[in-house]
PDB file of C-alpha atoms in Angstrom:
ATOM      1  CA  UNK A 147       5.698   0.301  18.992  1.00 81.00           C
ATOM      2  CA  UNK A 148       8.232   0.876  16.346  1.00 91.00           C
ATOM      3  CA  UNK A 149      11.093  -1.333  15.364  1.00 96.00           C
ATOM      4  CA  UNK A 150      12.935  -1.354  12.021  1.00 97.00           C
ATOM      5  CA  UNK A 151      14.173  -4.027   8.768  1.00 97.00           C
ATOM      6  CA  UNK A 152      17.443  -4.154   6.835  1.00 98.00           C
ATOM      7  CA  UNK A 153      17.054  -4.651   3.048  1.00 98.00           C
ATOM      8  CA  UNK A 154      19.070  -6.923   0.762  1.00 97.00           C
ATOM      9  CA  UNK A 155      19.885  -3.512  -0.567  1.00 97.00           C
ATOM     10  CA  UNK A 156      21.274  -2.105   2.664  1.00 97.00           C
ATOM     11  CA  UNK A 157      18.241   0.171   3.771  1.00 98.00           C
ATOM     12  CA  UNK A 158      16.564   0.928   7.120  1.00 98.00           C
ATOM     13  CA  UNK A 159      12.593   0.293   6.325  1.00 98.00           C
ATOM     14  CA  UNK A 160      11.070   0.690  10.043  1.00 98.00           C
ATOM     15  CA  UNK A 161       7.281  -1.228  10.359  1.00 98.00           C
ATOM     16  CA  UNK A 162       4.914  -0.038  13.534  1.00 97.00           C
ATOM     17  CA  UNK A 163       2.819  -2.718  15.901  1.00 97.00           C
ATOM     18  CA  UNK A 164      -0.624  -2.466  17.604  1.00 97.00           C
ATOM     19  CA  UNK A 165      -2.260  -5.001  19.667  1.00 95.00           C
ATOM     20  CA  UNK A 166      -4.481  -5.119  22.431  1.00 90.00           C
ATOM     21  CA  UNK A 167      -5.080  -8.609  24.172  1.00 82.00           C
ATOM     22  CA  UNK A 168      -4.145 -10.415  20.915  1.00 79.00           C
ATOM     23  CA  UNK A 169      -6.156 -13.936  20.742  1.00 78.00           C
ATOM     24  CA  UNK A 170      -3.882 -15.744  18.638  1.00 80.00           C
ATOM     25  CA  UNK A 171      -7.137 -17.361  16.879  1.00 87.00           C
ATOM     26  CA  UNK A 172      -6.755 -15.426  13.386  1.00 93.00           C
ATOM     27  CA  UNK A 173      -3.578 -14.581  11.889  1.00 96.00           C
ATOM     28  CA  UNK A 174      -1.404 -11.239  12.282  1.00 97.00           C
ATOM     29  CA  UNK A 175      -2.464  -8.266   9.734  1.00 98.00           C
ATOM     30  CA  UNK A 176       0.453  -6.667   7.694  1.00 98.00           C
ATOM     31  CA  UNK A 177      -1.274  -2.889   6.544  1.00 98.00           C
ATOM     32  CA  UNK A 178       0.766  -1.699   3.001  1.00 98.00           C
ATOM     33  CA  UNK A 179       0.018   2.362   2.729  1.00 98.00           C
ATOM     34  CA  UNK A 180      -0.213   4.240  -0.623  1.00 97.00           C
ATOM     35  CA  UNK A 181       2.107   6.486  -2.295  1.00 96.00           C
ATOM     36  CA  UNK A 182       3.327   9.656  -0.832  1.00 95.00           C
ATOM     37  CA  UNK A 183       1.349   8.471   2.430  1.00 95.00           C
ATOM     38  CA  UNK A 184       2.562   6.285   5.603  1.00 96.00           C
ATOM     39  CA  UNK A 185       1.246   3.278   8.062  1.00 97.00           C
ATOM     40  CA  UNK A 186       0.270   5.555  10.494  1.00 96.00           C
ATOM     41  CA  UNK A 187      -1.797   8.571   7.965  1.00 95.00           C
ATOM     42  CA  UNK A 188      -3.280   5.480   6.167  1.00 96.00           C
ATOM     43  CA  UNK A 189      -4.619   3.363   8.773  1.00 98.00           C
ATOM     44  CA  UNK A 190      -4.401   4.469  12.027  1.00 96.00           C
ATOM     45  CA  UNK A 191      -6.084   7.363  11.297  1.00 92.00           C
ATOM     46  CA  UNK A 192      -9.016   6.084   9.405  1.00 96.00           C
ATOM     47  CA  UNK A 193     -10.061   3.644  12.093  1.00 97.00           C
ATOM     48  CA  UNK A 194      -8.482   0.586  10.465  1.00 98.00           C
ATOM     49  CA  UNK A 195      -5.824  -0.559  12.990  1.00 98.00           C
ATOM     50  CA  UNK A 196      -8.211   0.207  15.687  1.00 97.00           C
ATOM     51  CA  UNK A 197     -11.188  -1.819  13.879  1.00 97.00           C
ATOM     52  CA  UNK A 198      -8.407  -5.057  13.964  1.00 97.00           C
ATOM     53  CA  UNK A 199      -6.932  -5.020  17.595  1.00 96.00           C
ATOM     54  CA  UNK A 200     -10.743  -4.708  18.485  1.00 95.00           C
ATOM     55  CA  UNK A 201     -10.851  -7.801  17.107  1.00 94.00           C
ATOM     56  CA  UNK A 202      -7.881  -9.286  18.741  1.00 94.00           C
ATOM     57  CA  UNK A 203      -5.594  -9.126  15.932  1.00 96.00           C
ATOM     58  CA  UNK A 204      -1.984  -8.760  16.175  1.00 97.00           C
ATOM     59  CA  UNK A 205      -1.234  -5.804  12.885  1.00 98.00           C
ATOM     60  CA  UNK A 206       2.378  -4.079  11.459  1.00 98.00           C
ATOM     61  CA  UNK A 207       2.070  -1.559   9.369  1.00 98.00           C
ATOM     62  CA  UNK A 208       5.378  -0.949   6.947  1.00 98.00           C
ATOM     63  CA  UNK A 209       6.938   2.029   5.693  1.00 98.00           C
ATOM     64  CA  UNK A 210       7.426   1.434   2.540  1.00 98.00           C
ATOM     65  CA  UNK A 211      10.682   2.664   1.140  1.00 98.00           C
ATOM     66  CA  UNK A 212      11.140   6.374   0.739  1.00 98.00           C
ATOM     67  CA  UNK A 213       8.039   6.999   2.640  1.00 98.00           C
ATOM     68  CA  UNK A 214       7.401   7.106   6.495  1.00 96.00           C
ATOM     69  CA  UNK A 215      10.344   7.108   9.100  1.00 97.00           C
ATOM     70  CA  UNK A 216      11.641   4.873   6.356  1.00 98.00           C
ATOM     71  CA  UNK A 217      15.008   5.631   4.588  1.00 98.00           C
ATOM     72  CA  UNK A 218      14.255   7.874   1.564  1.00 98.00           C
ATOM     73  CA  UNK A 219      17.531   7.485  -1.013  1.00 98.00           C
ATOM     74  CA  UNK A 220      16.946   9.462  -4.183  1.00 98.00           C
ATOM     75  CA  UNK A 221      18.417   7.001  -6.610  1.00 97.00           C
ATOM     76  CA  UNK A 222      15.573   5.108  -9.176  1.00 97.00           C
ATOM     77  CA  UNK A 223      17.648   1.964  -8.392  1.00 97.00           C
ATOM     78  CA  UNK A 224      15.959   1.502  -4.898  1.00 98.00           C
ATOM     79  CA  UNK A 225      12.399   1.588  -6.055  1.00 98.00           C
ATOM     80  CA  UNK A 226       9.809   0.352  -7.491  1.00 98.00           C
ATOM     81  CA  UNK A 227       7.291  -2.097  -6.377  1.00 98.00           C
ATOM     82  CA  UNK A 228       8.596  -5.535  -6.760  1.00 97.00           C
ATOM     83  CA  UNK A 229      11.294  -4.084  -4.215  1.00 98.00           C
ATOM     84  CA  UNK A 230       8.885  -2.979  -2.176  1.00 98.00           C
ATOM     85  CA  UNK A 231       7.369  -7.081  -2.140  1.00 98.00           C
ATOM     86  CA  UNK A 232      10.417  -8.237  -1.326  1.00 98.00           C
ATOM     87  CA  UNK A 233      10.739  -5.705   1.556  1.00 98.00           C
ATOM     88  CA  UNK A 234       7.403  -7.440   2.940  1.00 98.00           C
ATOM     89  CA  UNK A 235       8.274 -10.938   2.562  1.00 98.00           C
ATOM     90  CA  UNK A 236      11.111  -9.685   4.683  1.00 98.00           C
ATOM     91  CA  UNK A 237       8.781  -8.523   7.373  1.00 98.00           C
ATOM     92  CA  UNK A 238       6.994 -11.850   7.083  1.00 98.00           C
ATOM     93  CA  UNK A 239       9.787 -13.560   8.105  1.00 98.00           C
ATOM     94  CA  UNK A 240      10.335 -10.613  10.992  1.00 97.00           C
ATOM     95  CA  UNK A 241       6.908 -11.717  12.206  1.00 95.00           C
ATOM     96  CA  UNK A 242       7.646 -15.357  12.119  1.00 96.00           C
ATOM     97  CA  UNK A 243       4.222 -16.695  11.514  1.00 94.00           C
ATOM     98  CA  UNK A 244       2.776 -19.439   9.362  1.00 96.00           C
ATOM     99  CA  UNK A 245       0.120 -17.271   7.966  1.00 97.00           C
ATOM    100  CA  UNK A 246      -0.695 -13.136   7.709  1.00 98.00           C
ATOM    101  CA  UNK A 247      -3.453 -11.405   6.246  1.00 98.00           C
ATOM    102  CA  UNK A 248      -2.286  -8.330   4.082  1.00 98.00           C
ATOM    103  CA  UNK A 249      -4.466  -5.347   2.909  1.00 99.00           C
ATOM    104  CA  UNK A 250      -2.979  -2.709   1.043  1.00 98.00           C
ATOM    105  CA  UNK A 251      -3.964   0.588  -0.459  1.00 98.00           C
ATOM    106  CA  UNK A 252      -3.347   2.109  -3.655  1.00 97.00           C
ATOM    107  CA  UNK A 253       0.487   1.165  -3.967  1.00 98.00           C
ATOM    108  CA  UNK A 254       0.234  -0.261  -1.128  1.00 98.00           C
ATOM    109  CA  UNK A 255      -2.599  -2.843  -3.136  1.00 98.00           C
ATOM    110  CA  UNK A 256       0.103  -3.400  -5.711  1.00 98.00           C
ATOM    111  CA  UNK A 257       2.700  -4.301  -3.449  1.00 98.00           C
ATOM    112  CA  UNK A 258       0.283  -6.418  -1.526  1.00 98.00           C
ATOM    113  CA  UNK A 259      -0.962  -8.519  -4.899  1.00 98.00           C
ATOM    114  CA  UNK A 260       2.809  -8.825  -5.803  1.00 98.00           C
ATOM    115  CA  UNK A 261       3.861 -10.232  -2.813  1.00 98.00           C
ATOM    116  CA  UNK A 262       0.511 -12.754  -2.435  1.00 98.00           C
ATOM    117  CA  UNK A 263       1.473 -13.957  -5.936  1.00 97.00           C
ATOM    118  CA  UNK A 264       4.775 -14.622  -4.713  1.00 96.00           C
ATOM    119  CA  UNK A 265       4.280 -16.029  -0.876  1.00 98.00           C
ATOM    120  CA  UNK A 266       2.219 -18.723  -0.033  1.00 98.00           C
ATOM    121  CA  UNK A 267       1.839 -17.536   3.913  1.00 98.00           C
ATOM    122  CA  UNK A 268      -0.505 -14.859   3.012  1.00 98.00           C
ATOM    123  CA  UNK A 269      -3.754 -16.460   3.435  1.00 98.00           C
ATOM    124  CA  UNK A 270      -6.236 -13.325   2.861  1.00 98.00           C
ATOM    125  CA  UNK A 271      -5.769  -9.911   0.654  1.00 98.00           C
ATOM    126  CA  UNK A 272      -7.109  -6.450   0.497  1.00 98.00           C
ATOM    127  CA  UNK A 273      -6.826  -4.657  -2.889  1.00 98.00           C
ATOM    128  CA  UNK A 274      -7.961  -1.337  -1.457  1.00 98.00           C
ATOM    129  CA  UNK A 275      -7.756   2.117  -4.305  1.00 98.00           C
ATOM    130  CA  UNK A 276      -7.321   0.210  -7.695  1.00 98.00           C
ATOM    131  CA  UNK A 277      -9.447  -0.862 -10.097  1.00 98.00           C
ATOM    132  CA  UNK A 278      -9.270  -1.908 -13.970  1.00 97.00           C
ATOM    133  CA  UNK A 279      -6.175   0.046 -14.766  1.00 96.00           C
ATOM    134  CA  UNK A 280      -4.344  -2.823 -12.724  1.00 97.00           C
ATOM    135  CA  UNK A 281      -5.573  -5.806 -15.124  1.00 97.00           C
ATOM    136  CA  UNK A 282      -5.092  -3.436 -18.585  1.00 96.00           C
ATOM    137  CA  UNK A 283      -1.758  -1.639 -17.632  1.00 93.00           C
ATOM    138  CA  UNK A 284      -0.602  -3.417 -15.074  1.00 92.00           C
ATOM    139  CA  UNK A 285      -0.014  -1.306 -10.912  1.00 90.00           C
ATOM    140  CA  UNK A 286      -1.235   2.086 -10.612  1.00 92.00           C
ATOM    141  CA  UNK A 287      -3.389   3.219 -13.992  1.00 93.00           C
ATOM    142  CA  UNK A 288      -0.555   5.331 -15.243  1.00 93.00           C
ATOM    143  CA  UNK A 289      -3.116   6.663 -17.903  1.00 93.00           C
ATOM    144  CA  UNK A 290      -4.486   8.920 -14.632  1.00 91.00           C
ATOM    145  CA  UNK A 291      -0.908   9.393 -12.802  1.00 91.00           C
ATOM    146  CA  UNK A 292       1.155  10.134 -15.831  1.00 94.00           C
ATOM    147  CA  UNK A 293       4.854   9.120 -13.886  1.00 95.00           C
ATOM    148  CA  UNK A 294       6.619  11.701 -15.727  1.00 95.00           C
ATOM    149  CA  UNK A 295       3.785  14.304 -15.050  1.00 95.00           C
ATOM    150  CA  UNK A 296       3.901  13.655 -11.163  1.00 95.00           C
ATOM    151  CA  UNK A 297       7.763  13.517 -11.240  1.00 96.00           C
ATOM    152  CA  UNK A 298       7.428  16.858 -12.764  1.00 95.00           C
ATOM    153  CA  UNK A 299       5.022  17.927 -10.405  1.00 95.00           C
ATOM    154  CA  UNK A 300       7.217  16.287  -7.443  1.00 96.00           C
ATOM    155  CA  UNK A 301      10.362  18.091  -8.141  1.00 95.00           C
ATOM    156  CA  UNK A 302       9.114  21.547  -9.299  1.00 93.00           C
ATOM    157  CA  UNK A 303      10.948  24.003  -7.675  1.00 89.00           C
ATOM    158  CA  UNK A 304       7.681  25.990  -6.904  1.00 88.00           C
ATOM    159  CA  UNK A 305       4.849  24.604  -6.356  1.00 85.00           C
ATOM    160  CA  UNK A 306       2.873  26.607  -8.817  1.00 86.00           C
ATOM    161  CA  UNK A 307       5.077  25.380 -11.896  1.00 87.00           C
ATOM    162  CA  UNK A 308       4.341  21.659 -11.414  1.00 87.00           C
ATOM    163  CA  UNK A 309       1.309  20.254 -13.614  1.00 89.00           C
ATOM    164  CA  UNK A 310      -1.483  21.100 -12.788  1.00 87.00           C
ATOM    165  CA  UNK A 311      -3.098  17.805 -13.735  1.00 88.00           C
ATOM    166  CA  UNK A 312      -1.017  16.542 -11.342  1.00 90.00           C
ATOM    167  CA  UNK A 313      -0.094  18.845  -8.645  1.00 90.00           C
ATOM    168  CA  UNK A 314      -2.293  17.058  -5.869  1.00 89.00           C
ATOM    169  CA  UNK A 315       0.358  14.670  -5.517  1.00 90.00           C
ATOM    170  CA  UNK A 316       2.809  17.469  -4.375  1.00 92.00           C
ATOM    171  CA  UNK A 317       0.488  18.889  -1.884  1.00 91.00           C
ATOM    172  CA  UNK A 318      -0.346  15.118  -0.360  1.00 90.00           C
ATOM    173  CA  UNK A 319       3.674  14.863  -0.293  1.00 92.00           C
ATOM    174  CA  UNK A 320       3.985  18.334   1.390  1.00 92.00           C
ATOM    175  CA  UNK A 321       0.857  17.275   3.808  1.00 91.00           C
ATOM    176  CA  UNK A 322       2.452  14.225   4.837  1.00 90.00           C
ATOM    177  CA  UNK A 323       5.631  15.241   5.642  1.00 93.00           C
ATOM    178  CA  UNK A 324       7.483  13.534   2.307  1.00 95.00           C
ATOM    179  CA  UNK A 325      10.589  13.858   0.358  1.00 97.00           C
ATOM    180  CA  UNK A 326       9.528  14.788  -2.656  1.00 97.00           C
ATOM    181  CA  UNK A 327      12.954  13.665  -4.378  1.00 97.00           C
ATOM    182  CA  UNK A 328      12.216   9.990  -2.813  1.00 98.00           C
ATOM    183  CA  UNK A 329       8.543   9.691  -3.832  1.00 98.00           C
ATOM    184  CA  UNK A 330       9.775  11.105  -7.405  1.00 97.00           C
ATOM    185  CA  UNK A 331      12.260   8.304  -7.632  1.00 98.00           C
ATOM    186  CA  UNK A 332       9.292   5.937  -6.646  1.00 98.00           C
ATOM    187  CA  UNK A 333       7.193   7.395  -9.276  1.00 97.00           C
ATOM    188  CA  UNK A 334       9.829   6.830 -11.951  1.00 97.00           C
ATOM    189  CA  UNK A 335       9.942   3.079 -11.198  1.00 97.00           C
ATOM    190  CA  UNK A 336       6.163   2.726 -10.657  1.00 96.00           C
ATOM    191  CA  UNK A 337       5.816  -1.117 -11.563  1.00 95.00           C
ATOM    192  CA  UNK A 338       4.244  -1.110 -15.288  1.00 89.00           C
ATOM    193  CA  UNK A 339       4.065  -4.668 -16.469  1.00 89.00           C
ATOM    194  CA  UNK A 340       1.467  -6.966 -15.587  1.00 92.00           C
ATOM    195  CA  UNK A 341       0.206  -8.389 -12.624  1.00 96.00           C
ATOM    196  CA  UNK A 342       0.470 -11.968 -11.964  1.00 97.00           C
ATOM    197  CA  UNK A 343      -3.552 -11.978 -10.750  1.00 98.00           C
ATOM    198  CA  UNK A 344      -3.778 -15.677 -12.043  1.00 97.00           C
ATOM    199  CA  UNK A 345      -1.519 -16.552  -9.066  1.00 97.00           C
ATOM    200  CA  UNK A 346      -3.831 -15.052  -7.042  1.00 98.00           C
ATOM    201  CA  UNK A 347      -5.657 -18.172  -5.542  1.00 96.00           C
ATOM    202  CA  UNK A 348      -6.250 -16.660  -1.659  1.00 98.00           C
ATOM    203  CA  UNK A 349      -9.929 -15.160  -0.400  1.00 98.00           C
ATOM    204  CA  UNK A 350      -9.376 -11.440  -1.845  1.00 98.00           C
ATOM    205  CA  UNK A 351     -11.642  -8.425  -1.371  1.00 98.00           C
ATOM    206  CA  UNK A 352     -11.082  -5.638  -3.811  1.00 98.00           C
ATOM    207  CA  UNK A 353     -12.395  -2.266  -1.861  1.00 98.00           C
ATOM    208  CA  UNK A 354     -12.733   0.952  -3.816  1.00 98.00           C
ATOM    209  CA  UNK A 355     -14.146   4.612  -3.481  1.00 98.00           C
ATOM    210  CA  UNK A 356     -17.206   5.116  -6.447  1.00 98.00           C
ATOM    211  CA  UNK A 357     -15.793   8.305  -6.860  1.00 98.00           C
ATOM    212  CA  UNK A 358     -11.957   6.963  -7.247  1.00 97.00           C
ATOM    213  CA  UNK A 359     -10.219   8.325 -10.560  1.00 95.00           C
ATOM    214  CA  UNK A 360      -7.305   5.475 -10.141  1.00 95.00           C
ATOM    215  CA  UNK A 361     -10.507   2.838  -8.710  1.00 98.00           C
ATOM    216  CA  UNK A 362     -12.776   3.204 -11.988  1.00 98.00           C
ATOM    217  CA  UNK A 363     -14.173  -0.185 -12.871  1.00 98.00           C
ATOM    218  CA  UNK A 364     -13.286  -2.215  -9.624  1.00 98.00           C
ATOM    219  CA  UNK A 365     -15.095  -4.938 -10.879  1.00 98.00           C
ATOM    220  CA  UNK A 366     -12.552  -5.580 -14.084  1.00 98.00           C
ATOM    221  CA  UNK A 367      -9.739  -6.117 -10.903  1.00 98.00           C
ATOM    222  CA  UNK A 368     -12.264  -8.107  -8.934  1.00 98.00           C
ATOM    223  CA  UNK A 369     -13.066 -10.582 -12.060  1.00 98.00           C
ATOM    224  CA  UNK A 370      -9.827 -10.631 -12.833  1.00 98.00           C
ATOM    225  CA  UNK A 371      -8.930 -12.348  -9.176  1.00 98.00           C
ATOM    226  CA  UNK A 372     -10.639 -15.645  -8.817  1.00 97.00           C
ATOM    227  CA  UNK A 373     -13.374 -15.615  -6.648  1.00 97.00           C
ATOM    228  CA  UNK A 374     -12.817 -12.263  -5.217  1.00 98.00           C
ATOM    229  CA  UNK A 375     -14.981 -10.040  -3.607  1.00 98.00           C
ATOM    230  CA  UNK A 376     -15.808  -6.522  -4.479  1.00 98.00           C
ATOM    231  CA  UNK A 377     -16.916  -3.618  -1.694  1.00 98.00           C
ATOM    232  CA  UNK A 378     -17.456   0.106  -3.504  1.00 98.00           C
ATOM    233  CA  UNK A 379     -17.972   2.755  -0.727  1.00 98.00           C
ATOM    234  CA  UNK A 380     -18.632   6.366  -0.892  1.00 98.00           C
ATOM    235  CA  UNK A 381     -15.161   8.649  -1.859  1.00 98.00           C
ATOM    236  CA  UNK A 382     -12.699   9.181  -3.834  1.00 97.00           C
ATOM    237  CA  UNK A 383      -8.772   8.060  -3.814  1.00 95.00           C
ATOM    238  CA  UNK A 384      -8.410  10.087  -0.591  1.00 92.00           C
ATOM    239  CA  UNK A 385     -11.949  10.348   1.162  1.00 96.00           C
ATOM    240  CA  UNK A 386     -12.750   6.711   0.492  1.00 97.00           C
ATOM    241  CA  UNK A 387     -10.409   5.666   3.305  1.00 97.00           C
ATOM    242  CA  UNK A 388     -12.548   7.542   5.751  1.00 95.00           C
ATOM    243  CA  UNK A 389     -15.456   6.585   5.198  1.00 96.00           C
ATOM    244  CA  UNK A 390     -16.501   4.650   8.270  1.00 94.00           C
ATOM    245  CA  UNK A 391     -17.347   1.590   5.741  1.00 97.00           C
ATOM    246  CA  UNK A 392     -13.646   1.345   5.150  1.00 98.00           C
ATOM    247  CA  UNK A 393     -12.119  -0.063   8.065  1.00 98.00           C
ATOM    248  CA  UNK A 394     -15.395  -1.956   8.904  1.00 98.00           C
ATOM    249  CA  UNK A 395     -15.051  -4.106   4.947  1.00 98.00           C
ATOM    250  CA  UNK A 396     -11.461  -4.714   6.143  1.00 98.00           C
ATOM    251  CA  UNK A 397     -11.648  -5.790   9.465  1.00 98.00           C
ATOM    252  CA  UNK A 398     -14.780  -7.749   8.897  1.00 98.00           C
ATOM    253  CA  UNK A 399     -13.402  -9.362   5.824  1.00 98.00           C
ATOM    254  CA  UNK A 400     -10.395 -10.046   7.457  1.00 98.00           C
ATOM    255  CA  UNK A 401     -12.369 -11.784  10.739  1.00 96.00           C
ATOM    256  CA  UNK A 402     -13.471 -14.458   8.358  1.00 93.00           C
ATOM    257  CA  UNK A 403     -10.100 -15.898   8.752  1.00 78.00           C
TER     258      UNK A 403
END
């Protein structure tokens, strides 16, 4: 089921549901995709939404801005992932319940530890695709996704001209049916100061792929959150999700209520 938010800023975000016989006994899951990606490419397919309702839970997954079904404006103004913490607290409210449990991926994991920092109903948090660059540069490692390389890369008018280093973000964009003006925009506000991961103070598993070029050193994030919990599966940024260990850690995690 789909149904859809209005920002502070005047956008249409829209956020899917899943549930099958909900229990009521553990929270609802919010699911926060990565960039150029969507709710449905990063966790329904993997296995993860399924692995939750199996479980009774009630989950929403959100599109973030300029991603998904999602509106996708093309002005710098709109982005960035603070916004995009906001825009959840919003659905929080949507969803009207005392407590969630959030699990994000890659941006998605930003977002997620922005908005846990901020909100004291999310009870339980999933750092999924990031690793030390988010305690020494602060949201995505930016030392691996260059923005202005990946803008480049984004907004190339042929796909061969963008950088090369960098060019796998346009073909995940193309894949998933993106506007690669949007995500560009995104890209260009990519959060870069630090994360408030002393506010952290909620059960948190960090989950990364040993493979993962924007994961490396998981446990630097994982220290960095107290008492968090560190999974490393097989993969890299984009396999890691589908390994079957992925939606199991999350789920299972996530059960502990």
């Amino acid at each position: 089921m789909t149904d859809e938010l209005r920002t502070h800023d005047g956008l249409t975000l829209r956020y899917w549901s899943w549930s099958r016989n909900p229990d009521g006994a553990l929270p609802p899951v919010v699911l926060l995709h990565g960039f150029a990606a969507h709710a449905r490419l990063n966790w329904e397919g993997p296995g993860v939404v399924e692995a939750l309702v199996a479980r009774g839970r009630r989950v929403y997954g959100l599109d973030a801005r300029g991603h998904g079904a999602s509106d996708r404006p093309h002005d710098d103004t709109h982005y960035g992932e603070s916004l995009m913490a906001r825009d959840v607290r919003l659905l929080i409210d949507r969803i009207g319940a005392d407590e969630v449990h959030v699990a994000g991926y890659s941006m998605g994991a930003v977002v997620a530890v922005l908005a846990a920092a901020q909100d004291s109903r999310i009870g339980r948090l999933v750092a999924g695709g990031i690793g030390a660059g988010a305690v020494e540069v602060g949201g995505l490692d930016t030392r691996v996704m260059p923005p202005e390389l990946v803008s480049a890369a984004l907004t190339a008018e042929d796909a061969a001209d963008a950088p090369e280093r960098t060019r796998a973000f346009r073909v995940l964009a193309d894949t998933a049916g993106g506007d690669r003006l949007a995500l560009a925009a995104q890209i260009r506000a990519v959060h870069r100061g630090a994360l408030p991961l002393d506010r952290i103070t909620v059960p948190t598993l960090v989950l990364a792929g040993a493979g993962d070029p924007l994961a490396t050193r998981p446990e630097v994030l994982a220290s960095a959150i107290a008492g968090a919990e560190l999974t490393v599966l097989p993969g890299d940024h984009l396999t890691a999700v589908r390994d079957p260990g992925f939606a199991e850690a999350i789920a299972s995690f996530l059960a502990r209520g």
